[in-house]
Tab-separated table of C-alpha atoms and ligand atoms in Angstrom:
chain	number	residue	atom	x	y	z
M	9	MET	CA	6.590	9.558	-20.779
M	10	TYR	CA	2.678	9.305	-20.243
M	11	TRP	CA	1.493	12.731	-18.988
M	12	ASN	CA	-2.384	12.922	-19.072
M	13	LYS	CA	-1.860	16.785	-18.333
M	14	GLU	CA	-5.542	17.633	-18.738
M	15	MET	CA	-6.791	15.532	-15.884
M	16	GLU	CA	-3.289	15.585	-13.784
M	17	CYS	CA	-2.786	19.219	-13.972
M	18	MET	CA	-6.505	20.181	-13.707
M	19	PRO	CA	-7.255	23.434	-11.912
M	20	PRO	CA	-8.787	22.176	-8.336
M	21	GLU	CA	-11.940	23.761	-8.882
M	22	GLN	CA	-12.456	22.358	-12.307
M	23	ARG	CA	-11.707	18.938	-10.711
M	24	ARG	CA	-14.532	19.499	-8.259
M	25	LYS	CA	-16.929	19.852	-10.841
M	26	LEU	CA	-15.987	16.769	-12.442
M	27	GLN	CA	-15.592	14.806	-9.316
M	28	LEU	CA	-19.348	15.841	-8.634
M	29	GLU	CA	-20.546	15.081	-11.944
M	30	ARG	CA	-18.967	11.395	-11.421
M	31	LEU	CA	-20.168	10.849	-7.968
M	32	GLN	CA	-23.694	11.799	-9.052
M	33	ASN	CA	-23.607	9.281	-11.665
M	34	LEU	CA	-22.161	6.637	-9.329
M	35	VAL	CA	-24.684	6.987	-6.922
M	36	ARG	CA	-27.329	6.438	-9.622
M	37	ARG	CA	-25.581	3.660	-11.329
M	38	VAL	CA	-25.435	1.581	-7.830
M	39	TYR	CA	-28.806	2.516	-6.790
M	40	GLU	CA	-30.105	1.183	-10.031
M	41	ASN	CA	-27.817	-2.044	-10.544
M	42	VAL	CA	-26.929	-2.989	-7.109
M	43	PRO	CA	-29.143	-4.222	-4.441
M	44	HIS	CA	-27.051	-4.066	-1.562
M	45	TYR	CA	-26.681	-0.215	-2.236
M	46	GLN	CA	-30.215	0.533	-2.916
M	47	ARG	CA	-30.789	-0.934	0.493
M	48	VAL	CA	-28.385	1.019	2.411
M	49	LEU	CA	-29.261	4.299	0.472
M	50	ARG	CA	-32.978	3.647	1.317
M	51	GLU	CA	-32.100	3.084	4.605
M	52	ALA	CA	-30.242	6.100	5.189
M	53	GLY	CA	-33.165	7.863	3.454
M	54	ILE	CA	-31.040	8.888	0.387
M	55	ARG	CA	-32.314	9.028	-3.330
M	56	PRO	CA	-29.686	9.644	-6.179
M	57	GLY	CA	-30.853	12.870	-6.823
M	58	ASP	CA	-30.113	14.073	-3.294
M	59	VAL	CA	-26.695	14.198	-3.887
M	60	GLN	CA	-26.168	18.058	-4.916
M	61	SER	CA	-22.365	19.035	-3.437
M	62	LEU	CA	-19.320	16.968	-2.708
M	63	ASP	CA	-19.970	17.715	0.848
M	64	ASP	CA	-23.103	15.599	0.535
M	65	LEU	CA	-20.742	12.676	0.443
M	66	ALA	CA	-20.281	12.891	4.107
M	67	HIS	CA	-24.307	11.390	4.409
M	68	LEU	CA	-23.717	8.285	2.089
M	69	PRO	CA	-23.056	5.133	4.159
M	70	PHE	CA	-19.729	3.445	4.367
M	71	THR	CA	-18.885	0.050	2.882
M	72	THR	CA	-16.561	-2.256	4.456
M	73	LYS	CA	-14.596	-5.430	4.001
M	74	ASP	CA	-17.498	-7.213	5.694
M	75	ASP	CA	-19.916	-6.143	3.044
M	76	LEU	CA	-17.660	-7.497	0.754
M	77	ARG	CA	-17.546	-10.750	2.430
M	78	ARG	CA	-21.595	-11.035	2.798
M	79	THR	CA	-21.876	-10.422	-0.904
M	80	TYR	CA	-19.485	-13.042	-2.252
M	81	PRO	CA	-18.495	-13.817	-4.861
M	82	PHE	CA	-20.229	-11.336	-7.449
M	83	GLY	CA	-22.931	-9.549	-5.305
M	84	LEU	CA	-21.430	-5.948	-5.248
M	85	PHE	CA	-21.084	-6.088	-9.088
M	86	ALA	CA	-23.048	-3.365	-10.839
M	87	THR	CA	-22.726	-4.790	-14.555
M	88	PRO	CA	-23.656	-8.434	-15.917
M	89	LEU	CA	-20.865	-10.892	-15.929
M	90	GLN	CA	-20.597	-11.209	-19.712
M	91	ASN	CA	-19.303	-7.312	-19.530
M	92	THR	CA	-16.610	-8.386	-16.685
M	93	VAL	CA	-13.482	-9.431	-18.466
M	94	ARG	CA	-11.318	-10.250	-15.366
M	95	VAL	CA	-11.390	-10.715	-11.796
M	96	HIS	CA	-8.770	-10.438	-9.163
M	97	ALA	CA	-8.932	-11.678	-5.566
M	98	SER	CA	-7.262	-10.851	-2.093
M	99	SER	CA	-5.901	-14.151	-0.689
M	100	GLY	CA	-7.764	-13.262	2.952
M	101	THR	CA	-5.698	-14.943	5.848
M	102	THR	CA	-9.034	-16.793	6.937
M	103	GLY	CA	-11.813	-18.031	4.825
M	104	LYS	CA	-13.136	-16.854	1.187
M	105	PRO	CA	-11.201	-14.153	-0.495
M	106	THR	CA	-12.481	-11.015	-1.619
M	107	VAL	CA	-13.329	-10.749	-5.211
M	108	VAL	CA	-13.220	-7.616	-7.287
M	109	GLY	CA	-14.042	-7.164	-11.086
M	110	TYR	CA	-13.341	-5.156	-13.969
M	111	THR	CA	-15.064	-4.383	-17.537
M	112	ARG	CA	-13.004	-3.730	-20.315
M	113	GLN	CA	-13.213	0.245	-19.497
M	114	ASP	CA	-12.021	-0.655	-16.229
M	115	VAL	CA	-8.816	-2.261	-17.454
M	116	ASP	CA	-8.268	0.851	-19.391
M	117	THR	CA	-8.852	2.984	-16.248
M	118	TRP	CA	-6.469	0.836	-14.529
M	119	SER	CA	-3.852	0.836	-17.357
M	120	GLU	CA	-4.174	4.892	-17.454
M	121	VAL	CA	-3.812	5.372	-13.667
M	122	MET	CA	-0.779	2.699	-13.644
M	123	ALA	CA	0.961	4.512	-16.710
M	124	ARG	CA	0.517	7.600	-14.389
M	125	THR	CA	2.232	5.815	-11.702
M	126	LEU	CA	5.067	4.628	-13.424
M	127	SER	CA	5.851	8.191	-15.110
M	128	CYS	CA	5.546	9.552	-11.748
M	129	ALA	CA	8.671	7.371	-11.352
M	130	GLY	CA	10.143	8.670	-14.461
M	131	THR	CA	9.387	5.658	-16.691
M	132	LYS	CA	9.687	6.246	-20.520
M	133	GLN	CA	9.394	3.915	-23.574
M	134	ASP	CA	12.853	2.966	-23.422
M	135	ASP	CA	13.117	1.611	-19.741
M	136	VAL	CA	13.321	-2.030	-19.183
M	137	VAL	CA	10.666	-2.790	-16.316
M	138	GLN	CA	10.871	-6.087	-14.574
M	139	ILE	CA	7.814	-7.045	-12.667
M	140	ALA	CA	8.464	-8.865	-9.580
M	141	TYR	CA	5.389	-8.248	-7.838
M	142	GLY	CA	3.237	-11.595	-8.142
M	143	TYR	CA	1.049	-12.168	-11.034
M	144	GLY	CA	-2.289	-14.222	-10.416
M	145	LEU	CA	-5.039	-13.294	-8.578
M	146	PHE	CA	-2.948	-10.755	-6.668
M	147	THR	CA	-3.168	-7.239	-8.442
M	148	GLY	CA	0.389	-6.083	-8.520
M	149	GLY	CA	2.171	-8.264	-11.316
M	150	LEU	CA	-0.892	-7.532	-13.819
M	151	GLY	CA	-1.534	-3.859	-12.574
M	152	VAL	CA	2.004	-2.751	-12.975
M	153	HIS	CA	2.140	-4.923	-16.179
M	154	TYR	CA	-0.606	-3.176	-18.005
M	155	GLY	CA	0.581	0.585	-17.376
M	156	ALA	CA	3.958	-0.328	-18.357
M	157	GLU	CA	2.791	-1.583	-21.656
M	158	LYS	CA	0.576	1.594	-22.137
M	159	ILE	CA	3.959	3.535	-21.958
M	160	GLY	CA	5.456	1.291	-24.348
M	161	ALA	CA	8.245	0.372	-22.153
M	162	THR	CA	9.971	-3.401	-22.530
M	163	VAL	CA	8.036	-5.362	-19.811
M	164	VAL	CA	9.806	-8.500	-18.319
M	165	PRO	CA	7.002	-10.032	-16.551
M	166	VAL	CA	9.242	-12.318	-14.100
M	167	SER	CA	6.889	-12.532	-11.437
M	168	VAL	CA	7.995	-13.015	-7.696
M	169	GLY	CA	10.810	-15.384	-6.339
M	170	ASN	CA	13.869	-17.341	-7.885
M	171	THR	CA	15.969	-14.023	-6.764
M	172	LYS	CA	19.013	-15.443	-8.518
M	173	ARG	CA	17.207	-15.390	-11.774
M	174	GLN	CA	16.032	-12.192	-11.078
M	175	ILE	CA	19.351	-10.703	-10.697
M	176	MET	CA	20.699	-12.741	-14.002
M	177	LEU	CA	18.018	-11.358	-16.087
M	178	MET	CA	18.185	-7.774	-14.507
M	179	GLN	CA	21.889	-8.029	-15.903
M	180	ASP	CA	21.371	-9.898	-19.145
M	181	PHE	CA	18.331	-7.616	-20.221
M	182	GLY	CA	19.780	-4.180	-18.864
M	183	THR	CA	16.497	-3.714	-16.285
M	184	THR	CA	16.086	-0.187	-15.339
M	185	VAL	CA	13.190	-0.040	-13.265
M	186	LEU	CA	12.327	-2.618	-10.709
M	187	ALA	CA	8.783	-3.220	-9.602
M	188	CYS	CA	8.128	-5.234	-6.244
M	189	THR	CA	7.368	-4.833	-2.511
M	190	PRO	CA	10.061	-3.072	-0.590
M	191	SER	CA	10.725	-6.155	1.731
M	192	TYR	CA	11.428	-8.282	-1.249
M	193	ALA	CA	13.742	-5.376	-2.656
M	194	LEU	CA	15.659	-5.700	0.313
M	195	HIS	CA	16.111	-9.461	-0.240
M	196	LEU	CA	16.879	-8.972	-3.583
M	197	ALA	CA	19.769	-6.635	-2.417
M	198	GLU	CA	21.015	-8.771	0.043
M	199	VAL	CA	21.109	-11.652	-2.544
M	200	LEU	CA	22.932	-9.489	-4.890
M	201	GLU	CA	25.638	-8.583	-2.228
M	202	GLU	CA	26.228	-11.999	-1.696
M	203	SER	CA	26.371	-13.183	-5.069
M	204	GLY	CA	29.196	-10.916	-5.833
M	205	ALA	CA	27.767	-10.140	-8.898
M	206	ASP	CA	29.232	-7.632	-11.080
M	207	ARG	CA	27.292	-4.106	-10.167
M	208	SER	CA	28.284	-2.576	-13.406
M	209	ARG	CA	26.322	-4.776	-15.449
M	210	ILE	CA	23.285	-3.529	-13.037
M	211	ARG	CA	21.277	-0.536	-14.788
M	212	LEU	CA	18.768	0.014	-12.259
M	213	ARG	CA	17.577	3.294	-11.729
M	214	VAL	CA	14.336	3.294	-10.188
M	215	GLY	CA	12.270	1.133	-7.863
M	216	VAL	CA	8.410	1.329	-7.592
M	217	PHE	CA	7.435	-0.029	-4.175
M	218	GLY	CA	4.457	-0.896	-2.381
M	219	ALA	CA	1.627	-3.155	-1.479
M	220	GLU	CA	3.010	-3.037	2.133
M	221	PRO	CA	3.972	-0.089	4.542
M	222	TRP	CA	7.627	1.017	4.812
M	223	THR	CA	8.996	4.077	6.122
M	224	GLN	CA	11.247	6.550	4.781
M	225	GLN	CA	14.008	5.127	6.591
M	226	LEU	CA	13.798	1.524	4.814
M	227	GLY	CA	13.637	3.588	1.759
M	228	ARG	CA	16.881	5.018	2.193
M	229	GLU	CA	18.238	1.650	2.925
M	230	ILE	CA	16.954	0.081	-0.426
M	231	GLU	CA	18.363	3.078	-2.308
M	232	ASN	CA	21.904	2.882	-0.892
M	233	LYS	CA	21.955	-1.104	-1.359
M	234	LEU	CA	20.164	-1.302	-4.883
M	235	ASN	CA	21.525	2.241	-6.198
M	236	VAL	CA	18.060	3.286	-7.106
M	237	VAL	CA	15.324	6.103	-6.294
M	238	ALA	CA	12.751	4.280	-4.199
M	239	ILE	CA	8.835	5.404	-5.318
M	240	ASP	CA	6.159	4.652	-3.233
M	241	ILE	CA	3.118	3.231	-4.902
M	242	PHE	CA	-0.164	2.648	-3.195
M	243	GLY	CA	-3.121	0.905	-4.006
M	244	LEU	CA	-5.591	-1.892	-2.957
M	245	SER	CA	-7.549	-4.443	-4.805
M	246	GLU	CA	-10.865	-3.392	-3.912
M	247	ILE	CA	-10.231	-0.056	-5.121
M	248	ILE	CA	-8.557	-1.092	-8.479
M	249	GLY	CA	-5.058	-2.579	-7.223
M	250	PRO	CA	-1.966	-0.665	-7.721
M	251	GLY	CA	-2.391	2.761	-9.214
M	252	VAL	CA	-4.570	4.710	-6.425
M	253	ALA	CA	-1.601	6.800	-5.484
M	254	SER	CA	2.090	7.476	-6.388
M	255	GLU	CA	4.919	9.566	-5.162
M	256	CYS	CA	6.764	11.642	-7.951
M	257	LEU	CA	10.497	12.105	-8.236
M	258	TYR	CA	9.973	14.839	-5.819
M	259	ASN	CA	9.434	12.361	-3.172
M	260	ALA	CA	6.956	14.761	-1.525
M	261	GLY	CA	3.829	12.643	-0.505
M	262	LEU	CA	1.824	10.348	-3.141
M	263	HIS	CA	-0.433	11.709	-5.655
M	264	LEU	CA	-3.899	10.331	-5.537
M	265	PHE	CA	-5.290	10.331	-8.748
M	266	ASP	CA	-8.750	11.984	-7.511
M	267	ASP	CA	-10.154	12.122	-10.965
M	268	HIS	CA	-10.908	8.515	-10.318
M	269	PHE	CA	-10.815	7.957	-6.554
M	270	LEU	CA	-12.536	10.421	-4.380
M	271	PRO	CA	-10.636	10.363	-1.075
M	272	GLU	CA	-11.683	11.346	2.339
M	273	ILE	CA	-10.310	10.907	5.931
M	274	ILE	CA	-12.208	9.651	8.924
M	275	ASP	CA	-11.897	9.477	12.344
M	276	PRO	CA	-11.928	5.539	12.657
M	277	GLU	CA	-13.956	5.633	15.705
M	278	THR	CA	-16.703	7.914	15.214
M	279	GLY	CA	-16.621	7.960	11.311
M	280	ARG	CA	-16.539	11.482	11.361
M	281	GLN	CA	-14.672	13.555	8.361
M	282	LEU	CA	-11.520	15.066	9.266
M	283	PRO	CA	-9.852	18.296	7.970
M	284	PRO	CA	-6.643	18.309	5.515
M	285	GLY	CA	-3.791	17.559	7.434
M	286	GLU	CA	-5.204	15.201	9.905
M	287	GLU	CA	-4.239	11.697	10.612
M	288	GLY	CA	-6.884	8.922	10.371
M	289	GLU	CA	-8.502	6.404	8.009
M	290	LEU	CA	-8.468	6.695	4.241
M	291	VAL	CA	-11.788	6.068	2.886
M	292	ILE	CA	-12.216	6.019	-0.876
M	293	THR	CA	-15.265	6.194	-3.470
M	294	THR	CA	-14.358	4.847	-6.774
M	295	LEU	CA	-15.658	7.595	-9.087
M	296	THR	CA	-15.619	5.958	-12.619
M	297	LYS	CA	-15.340	2.055	-11.837
M	298	GLU	CA	-17.965	0.048	-13.660
M	299	ALA	CA	-17.882	-3.231	-12.477
M	300	PHE	CA	-17.084	-2.858	-8.945
M	301	PRO	CA	-18.018	0.467	-7.811
M	302	LEU	CA	-17.533	1.389	-4.058
M	303	ILE	CA	-18.910	4.046	-2.119
M	304	ARG	CA	-16.723	5.350	0.828
M	305	TYR	CA	-14.771	2.160	0.873
M	306	ARG	CA	-13.205	1.828	4.441
M	307	THR	CA	-9.493	0.730	3.701
M	308	ARG	CA	-8.313	0.670	7.361
M	309	ASP	CA	-5.450	2.459	6.049
M	310	ILE	CA	-3.686	5.437	8.182
M	311	THR	CA	-2.559	8.394	6.578
M	312	ARG	CA	-3.155	11.960	5.917
M	313	LEU	CA	-4.288	14.371	2.901
M	314	PHE	CA	-2.919	17.401	1.994
M	315	VAL	CA	-3.567	19.901	-0.757
M	316	GLU	CA	-0.670	22.235	-1.456
M	317	PRO	CA	0.453	22.255	-5.055
M	318	CYS	CA	3.569	20.079	-5.832
M	319	PRO	CA	6.639	21.289	-8.066
M	320	CYS	CA	6.015	18.621	-10.447
M	321	GLY	CA	2.757	20.467	-11.813
M	322	ARG	CA	0.431	17.583	-10.861
M	323	THR	CA	-2.540	19.293	-8.796
M	324	HIS	CA	-4.347	15.782	-7.325
M	325	VAL	CA	-4.538	15.993	-3.701
M	326	ARG	CA	-1.437	14.242	-1.864
M	327	MET	CA	-1.286	11.512	0.988
M	328	SER	CA	1.493	10.934	3.252
M	329	LYS	CA	3.318	7.592	3.258
M	330	ILE	CA	0.685	5.016	4.851
M	331	MET	CA	1.475	4.690	8.594
M	332	GLY	CA	0.036	1.407	9.283
M	333	ARG	CA	-3.386	-0.376	9.175
M	334	THR	CA	-6.234	-0.079	12.057
M	335	ASP	CA	-5.921	-3.809	11.880
M	336	ASP	CA	-2.201	-4.203	12.239
M	337	MET	CA	-1.998	-1.631	15.260
M	338	LEU	CA	-1.197	-3.261	18.463
M	339	ILE	CA	-2.477	-2.345	21.740
M	340	ILE	CA	0.221	-3.016	24.364
M	341	ARG	CA	-0.636	-2.237	27.886
M	342	GLY	CA	-3.401	0.229	26.475
M	343	VAL	CA	-0.557	1.831	24.085
M	344	ASN	CA	-1.249	2.133	20.461
M	345	VAL	CA	1.730	0.701	18.611
M	346	PHE	CA	2.356	0.242	14.722
M	347	PRO	CA	5.368	-1.786	13.282
M	348	SER	CA	6.562	1.374	11.204
M	349	GLN	CA	7.141	3.233	14.379
M	350	VAL	CA	9.537	0.540	15.319
M	351	GLU	CA	11.022	0.388	11.914
M	352	SER	CA	11.938	4.224	11.969
M	353	ALA	CA	13.415	4.014	15.421
M	354	LEU	CA	15.462	1.012	14.562
M	355	LEU	CA	16.701	2.459	11.428
M	356	GLU	CA	17.702	5.984	12.958
M	357	ILE	CA	20.172	4.173	14.724
M	358	GLY	CA	21.705	3.032	11.854
M	359	GLN	CA	23.563	-0.160	13.376
M	360	ALA	CA	20.843	-2.651	12.854
M	361	GLU	CA	19.853	-4.602	9.870
M	362	PRO	CA	16.334	-3.483	8.196
M	363	HIS	CA	15.047	-7.152	9.439
M	364	TYR	CA	12.753	-6.766	12.377
M	365	LEU	CA	9.979	-8.759	14.040
M	366	LEU	CA	7.622	-7.728	16.838
M	367	VAL	CA	6.616	-10.532	19.087
M	368	VAL	CA	3.929	-10.126	21.466
M	369	ASP	CA	3.172	-12.148	24.210
M	370	ARG	CA	1.213	-12.111	27.540
M	371	SER	CA	3.191	-12.889	31.059
M	372	GLY	CA	0.502	-12.810	33.657
M	373	PRO	CA	-2.032	-9.835	33.224
M	374	LEU	CA	0.734	-7.910	31.229
M	375	ASP	CA	1.157	-7.764	27.638
M	376	GLN	CA	5.012	-8.107	26.586
M	377	LEU	CA	6.239	-6.941	23.441
M	378	GLU	CA	9.730	-8.112	22.240
M	379	ILE	CA	11.436	-6.951	19.454
M	380	TRP	CA	13.778	-9.121	17.374
M	381	VAL	CA	16.515	-7.115	15.514
M	382	GLU	CA	19.010	-8.667	12.971
M	383	VAL	CA	22.396	-7.470	13.262
M	384	SER	CA	25.370	-8.122	10.732
M	385	GLU	CA	27.554	-11.020	11.135
M	386	LYS	CA	30.364	-8.599	12.290
M	387	VAL	CA	28.404	-6.978	14.930
M	388	PHE	CA	27.144	-10.540	16.080
M	389	ALA	CA	30.703	-11.667	16.488
M	390	ASP	CA	31.409	-8.661	18.529
M	391	GLU	CA	32.229	-8.420	22.140
M	392	VAL	CA	29.382	-9.471	24.303
M	393	ARG	CA	29.473	-6.330	26.054
M	394	ARG	CA	29.282	-4.359	22.755
M	395	LEU	CA	26.316	-6.527	21.705
M	396	GLU	CA	24.795	-5.672	25.127
M	397	ALA	CA	25.429	-1.797	24.709
M	398	LEU	CA	23.936	-2.004	21.204
M	399	GLY	CA	20.767	-3.782	22.497
M	400	LYS	CA	20.391	-1.247	25.030
M	401	THR	CA	20.593	1.870	22.739
M	402	ILE	CA	18.012	0.312	20.403
M	403	GLN	CA	15.939	-0.345	23.347
M	404	ARG	CA	16.001	3.150	24.464
M	405	GLU	CA	15.534	4.562	21.205
M	406	ILE	CA	12.389	2.410	20.746
M	407	GLU	CA	10.908	2.967	23.998
M	408	GLY	CA	11.259	6.517	23.588
M	409	THR	CA	9.534	6.472	20.433
M	410	LEU	CA	6.659	4.031	21.487
M	411	GLY	CA	6.361	5.243	25.145
M	412	ILE	CA	6.157	1.908	26.511
M	413	GLY	CA	8.944	-0.529	27.966
M	414	VAL	CA	10.024	-3.107	25.367
M	415	LYS	CA	12.682	-6.087	25.466
M	416	VAL	CA	15.185	-5.999	22.320
M	417	LYS	CA	16.666	-9.652	21.351
M	418	LEU	CA	19.730	-9.294	18.883
M	419	VAL	CA	19.489	-12.125	16.291
M	420	GLU	CA	21.910	-13.310	14.239
M	421	PRO	CA	21.854	-12.854	10.139
M	422	LYS	CA	18.821	-14.596	8.507
M	423	THR	CA	17.180	-15.353	11.448
M	424	ILE	CA	14.135	-13.490	10.362
M	425	GLU	CA	12.334	-15.054	7.536
M	426	ARG	CA	12.634	-13.188	4.325
M	427	SER	CA	9.676	-12.225	2.230
M	428	GLN	CA	8.967	-12.516	-1.522
M	429	GLY	CA	5.771	-10.400	-1.207
M	430	LYS	CA	4.284	-8.615	1.720
M	431	ALA	CA	6.220	-9.002	4.760
M	432	LYS	CA	5.299	-10.603	8.352
M	433	ARG	CA	6.360	-8.067	10.681
M	434	VAL	CA	4.018	-9.188	13.786
M	435	VAL	CA	3.709	-12.478	15.649
M	436	ASP	CA	0.891	-12.260	18.382
M	437	LYS	CA	1.184	-15.121	20.745
M	438	ARG	CA	-1.653	-13.321	22.479
M	439	ASP	CA	-4.146	-14.795	19.676
M	440	VAL	CA	-2.962	-18.408	20.869
M	441	TYR	CA	-3.524	-17.439	24.412
M	442	ASN	CA	-6.975	-15.955	23.389
M	443	LYS	CA	-8.275	-19.066	21.519
M	444	ASN	CA	-7.117	-21.437	24.299
M	445	GLN	CA	-9.177	-19.494	26.773
J	28	LIG	O1	-1.434	-4.603	-2.367
J	28	LIG	C1	-1.858	-3.910	-4.355
J	28	LIG	C2	-0.745	-3.157	-4.765
J	28	LIG	C3	0.219	-3.771	-5.369
J	28	LIG	C4	-0.188	-1.824	-4.133
J	28	LIG	C5	1.556	-3.528	-5.720
J	28	LIG	C6	1.270	-1.463	-4.734
J	28	LIG	C7	1.789	-2.187	-5.392
J	28	LIG	P1	-4.196	-5.504	-1.671
J	28	LIG	O2	-3.501	-6.851	-1.997
J	28	LIG	O3	-5.550	-5.523	-1.888
J	28	LIG	O4	-3.740	-4.603	-3.026
J	28	LIG	O5	-3.406	-5.123	-0.341
J	28	LIG	C8	-3.884	-3.484	-0.132
J	28	LIG	O6	-1.855	-3.210	1.171
J	28	LIG	O7	-5.032	-1.652	2.012
J	28	LIG	C9	-2.298	-1.144	2.287
J	28	LIG	O8	-2.642	-1.501	3.543
J	28	LIG	C10	-1.278	-1.941	1.713
J	28	LIG	N1	-0.480	-1.043	0.897
J	28	LIG	C11	-0.733	-1.168	-0.584
J	28	LIG	N2	0.271	0.031	-0.955
J	28	LIG	C12	0.863	0.433	-0.030
J	28	LIG	C13	1.894	1.101	0.074
J	28	LIG	C14	-2.272	-4.311	-3.133
J	28	LIG	N3	2.496	1.909	-0.756
J	28	LIG	C15	-3.191	-2.985	1.099
J	28	LIG	N4	2.120	1.534	1.454
J	28	LIG	C16	-3.688	-1.481	1.208
J	28	LIG	C17	1.809	1.076	2.496
J	28	LIG	C18	0.484	-0.081	1.241
J	28	LIG	N5	0.723	0.373	2.448
């Protein structure tokens, strides 16, 4: 197992000192090397020497996705391109992607935090790690790859897709650790079930799932269906890729590797810092990144931080599971709705399949939320009366959670598209309506 005890179990006071040194160094580096940062820091009246304590972080300007777009492709790089050994990019639904770069040292840092992540999940040298995250510009595949190699585990770099082949390799190679998105893990479980494969030939023990929001309830479904422990791993390309934070086997929040990534929670409306325990938008400053350092990057992810010690011994600050993104939040008749709230309500009932879709439309002046829920073949073939009763139960549960009226439509198995990467949970028809106006 890989265990950087000095960093992972450092007394918090000592870590704060390290964070401050690294922050001061970072501000100096970006001021000297990145015109964008020099300009925004000057505008805020801040000189590099002004950062005297970690509290001064709150005075530094935020960096947003728009800043990345404006400086496309390499405008925020702090080192010359000849020192950049890798670039990745996020697809972005419209227009140009956002591009991020790594020096050799950055790739080492990334391997380090990914080795920590996989070790949090109990991965050791004798494990066989099947990586079914996409390889390529997406950071998932290569990120997990380097971490698993650093541990010395056996890597199966199969990438995403071709589910039948994934299952064959899993059996033949004796895969013990599966890395993919939680929605793909569910799909894999479904195909495994249908294929009638010999379960005794599956040696899976743990899954490292991330890249999209997923509830604890969904985690339990995956655990039951695949017979694994489901570990939540979090990250984003802008910060490094996967490897920002990870659950350990105590399943009690994600350890955020705060010797490299300095987190804050802010109120997304006012930008004001919130104390530990309060929910808000996660903002991260990269303390050690060389090629693509970021100051106070607004992730748009909603979570909370907590500082109580974990029984595993790691002393990093922890974050709770991501509840959703500020830009995934739907506002339905004035009420905020996250797909994850629907997911947990739905799975609490236990009679629906974990495949659902939120369809938002507008009839007249009012927004309507319809929730499509898949039920099994057996349930679908049931009497109409029983189906109606189930629909009503689901509706009541979801309405109770969200506090607004919804419609529920029970649909046949496989109606909702299966995902290989990040699942699409929302169809917002209001967008079309708005565009046509
Ligand atoms: O998804 C990096 C990654 C790869 C993380 C593999 C974990 C595993 P991006 O494509 O830049 O990078 O997307 C980042 O995905 O801001 C979150 O909204 C979401 N996300 C990532 N991990 C989680 C998670 C990768 N564990 C965006 N839970 C982030 C919830 C997650 N959301």
